[in-house]
XYZ file of C-alpha atoms in Angstrom:
202
model
C -13.138 -10.471 -14.170
C -12.654 -7.008 -12.676
C -11.985 -6.961 -8.937
C -12.523 -3.666 -7.109
C -10.775 -3.460 -3.723
C -11.379 -0.857 -1.063
C -8.132 0.301 0.559
C -8.554 1.319 4.236
C -9.729 -1.633 6.324
C -9.134 -4.081 3.464
C -5.631 -3.554 2.020
C -4.295 -1.400 4.859
C -5.376 -0.454 8.369
C -8.141 2.120 8.354
C -7.782 5.761 9.299
C -9.161 5.347 12.837
C -5.778 5.614 14.586
C -4.921 8.786 12.701
C -8.262 10.350 13.570
C -7.901 9.416 17.246
C -4.522 11.166 17.275
C -6.094 14.124 15.476
C -8.777 14.500 18.154
C -6.035 14.554 20.819
C -3.989 17.146 18.923
C -7.037 19.401 18.509
C -8.294 18.757 22.050
C -11.685 17.714 20.741
C -13.932 14.709 21.088
C -14.926 12.820 17.958
C -18.431 14.178 18.391
C -17.234 17.806 18.491
C -14.967 17.288 15.462
C -17.797 15.686 13.487
C -20.100 18.559 14.395
C -17.650 21.174 13.098
C -17.319 19.137 9.872
C -21.084 18.518 9.484
C -20.484 14.797 9.377
C -23.585 12.628 8.886
C -24.782 10.098 11.426
C -25.756 7.764 8.592
C -23.226 6.969 5.829
C -26.058 6.050 3.460
C -27.500 9.593 3.492
C -26.183 11.096 0.263
C -27.839 14.472 0.872
C -25.183 15.370 3.460
C -22.579 15.756 0.702
C -23.868 19.226 -0.160
C -23.104 20.645 3.299
C -20.497 18.355 4.862
C -17.107 20.064 5.025
C -15.271 16.751 5.266
C -17.153 15.196 2.347
C -16.332 18.216 0.181
C -12.707 17.362 0.943
C -13.259 13.652 0.302
C -14.912 14.387 -3.050
C -12.149 16.747 -4.118
C -14.273 19.909 -4.135
C -11.872 21.623 -1.725
C -8.259 20.954 -0.728
C -6.765 20.531 2.760
C -5.734 24.185 3.001
C -9.315 25.370 2.462
C -10.642 22.636 4.771
C -8.432 23.684 7.672
C -9.155 27.401 7.098
C -12.886 26.743 7.302
C -12.469 24.343 10.213
C -10.487 27.003 12.077
C -13.293 29.514 11.563
C -15.938 27.092 12.777
C -14.042 25.722 15.771
C -11.978 28.705 16.878
C -8.919 26.440 16.792
C -6.150 27.736 14.548
C -4.838 24.908 12.380
C -2.016 25.527 9.890
C -0.518 22.019 9.554
C -2.163 19.335 7.473
C -2.726 16.914 10.314
C -4.500 14.471 8.010
C -1.240 13.825 6.163
C 1.040 14.074 9.176
C -0.854 11.695 11.472
C -1.982 9.074 8.933
C 0.363 6.065 9.202
C -1.447 3.098 7.646
C -0.099 -0.434 7.905
C -0.370 -2.892 5.023
C -2.385 -6.080 5.310
C 0.165 -8.279 3.583
C -2.213 -11.249 3.359
C -4.588 -9.109 1.283
C -1.762 -8.091 -1.028
C -0.863 -11.764 -1.419
C -4.453 -12.473 -2.424
C -4.379 -9.639 -4.979
C -1.209 -11.069 -6.497
C -2.946 -14.443 -6.769
C -5.944 -12.912 -8.520
C -3.697 -11.090 -10.987
C -1.669 -14.229 -11.674
C -4.894 -15.861 -12.800
C -5.499 -13.202 -15.423
C -7.897 -10.936 -13.519
C -7.765 -7.151 -13.560
C -7.605 -5.668 -10.060
C -8.271 -1.988 -9.291
C -8.576 0.085 -6.144
C -11.865 1.856 -5.342
C -11.490 4.050 -2.280
C -12.967 7.028 -0.454
C -10.007 9.202 0.529
C -8.633 12.719 0.840
C -5.552 14.336 -0.655
C -3.390 13.946 2.467
C -4.171 10.236 2.867
C -3.850 9.652 -0.887
C -0.366 11.168 -0.729
C 0.552 8.907 2.196
C -0.404 5.814 0.178
C 1.516 7.077 -2.858
C 4.628 7.667 -0.755
C 4.436 4.119 0.596
C 3.695 2.496 -2.760
C 0.398 1.043 -1.575
C -1.284 1.572 -4.945
C 1.468 0.076 -7.133
C -0.037 -3.401 -7.156
C -3.274 -2.199 -8.748
C -3.917 -1.959 -12.475
C -5.645 1.378 -11.828
C -6.631 3.435 -8.803
C -10.064 5.043 -8.456
C -10.284 7.484 -5.556
C -13.094 9.774 -4.467
C -10.952 12.916 -4.272
C -10.397 12.657 -8.052
C -13.761 11.161 -8.973
C -15.885 13.877 -7.338
C -18.083 11.273 -5.615
C -17.814 8.913 -2.659
C -19.198 5.528 -1.785
C -22.023 4.668 -1.214
C -23.189 6.885 -4.078
C -23.989 4.589 -7.015
C -22.148 6.971 -9.323
C -18.902 5.776 -7.722
C -19.224 2.338 -9.307
C -20.819 3.650 -12.486
C -17.737 5.789 -13.138
C -15.462 2.773 -12.622
C -17.524 0.563 -14.899
C -17.589 3.260 -17.593
C -13.837 3.715 -17.395
C -13.190 -0.049 -17.439
C -15.835 -0.676 -20.130
C -17.426 -3.521 -18.179
C -20.893 -4.508 -16.981
C -21.871 -5.072 -13.362
C -21.866 -8.827 -13.957
C -18.154 -8.573 -14.841
C -17.232 -7.042 -11.440
C -16.555 -8.208 -7.912
C -16.330 -5.586 -5.149
C -14.700 -5.940 -1.709
C -15.186 -3.434 1.114
C -15.191 -3.526 4.910
C -18.374 -1.408 5.168
C -21.684 -3.168 4.692
C -23.404 0.025 3.479
C -20.983 0.183 0.531
C -21.377 -3.519 -0.245
C -25.170 -3.212 -0.297
C -24.959 -0.178 -2.616
C -22.740 -2.059 -5.068
C -25.027 -5.081 -4.918
C -27.992 -2.883 -5.836
C -26.252 -2.331 -9.190
C -25.839 -6.062 -9.725
C -22.176 -6.196 -8.651
C -21.266 -9.315 -6.689
C -19.847 -7.948 -3.434
C -18.299 -9.129 -0.196
C -17.903 -7.571 3.255
C -14.220 -7.929 4.139
C -13.307 -9.278 7.551
C -10.069 -11.094 6.748
C -8.060 -12.191 3.725
C -8.507 -15.830 4.712
C -12.306 -15.516 4.750
C -12.223 -13.609 1.461
C -10.266 -16.469 -0.131
C -13.058 -18.816 0.925
C -15.751 -16.397 -0.291
C -14.023 -16.169 -3.676
C -13.443 -19.959 -3.703
C -9.699 -19.524 -4.156
C -8.555 -22.114 -1.601
């Protein structure tokens, strides 16, 4: 069986703390920041990808340098440091890593499937957060983000598996529902203990 694990909110803390610090550094509210980045109100709206500055970054179409240059033009706030990398300090969920080790010990293949940006990806690499996975699939190299169905299609093509051979775990219901629409058995993550029960591993 192929297990696909989201990273932020499942294997590590999510990026919320880093973004809250970012808003303070920039002197902006979340709403103002989102407006400058053309962030969507609804994560399931795939049409926003064409115009959203942040999603262009998340999908690897631009790098952080270009992002901050464009953000500076839009906001009038000069930004030269890559605050995404500097302020992102994720913490591991060790109980999730223990569960992954258990799955691998039983002969399963376990990969990461995450929406991320270059700065956050580098943070995880520096900390060794991806080392446990057999392969890492990230949006900034795939050119597409969850909940686009192409995200899972790319993974299944690379792994040479069918939807029935996959199990997907994510903390966002919109992503879980998208994966389920392809026939992938999926679970909304709330805790490693609950996931063990969901996967009948106790």
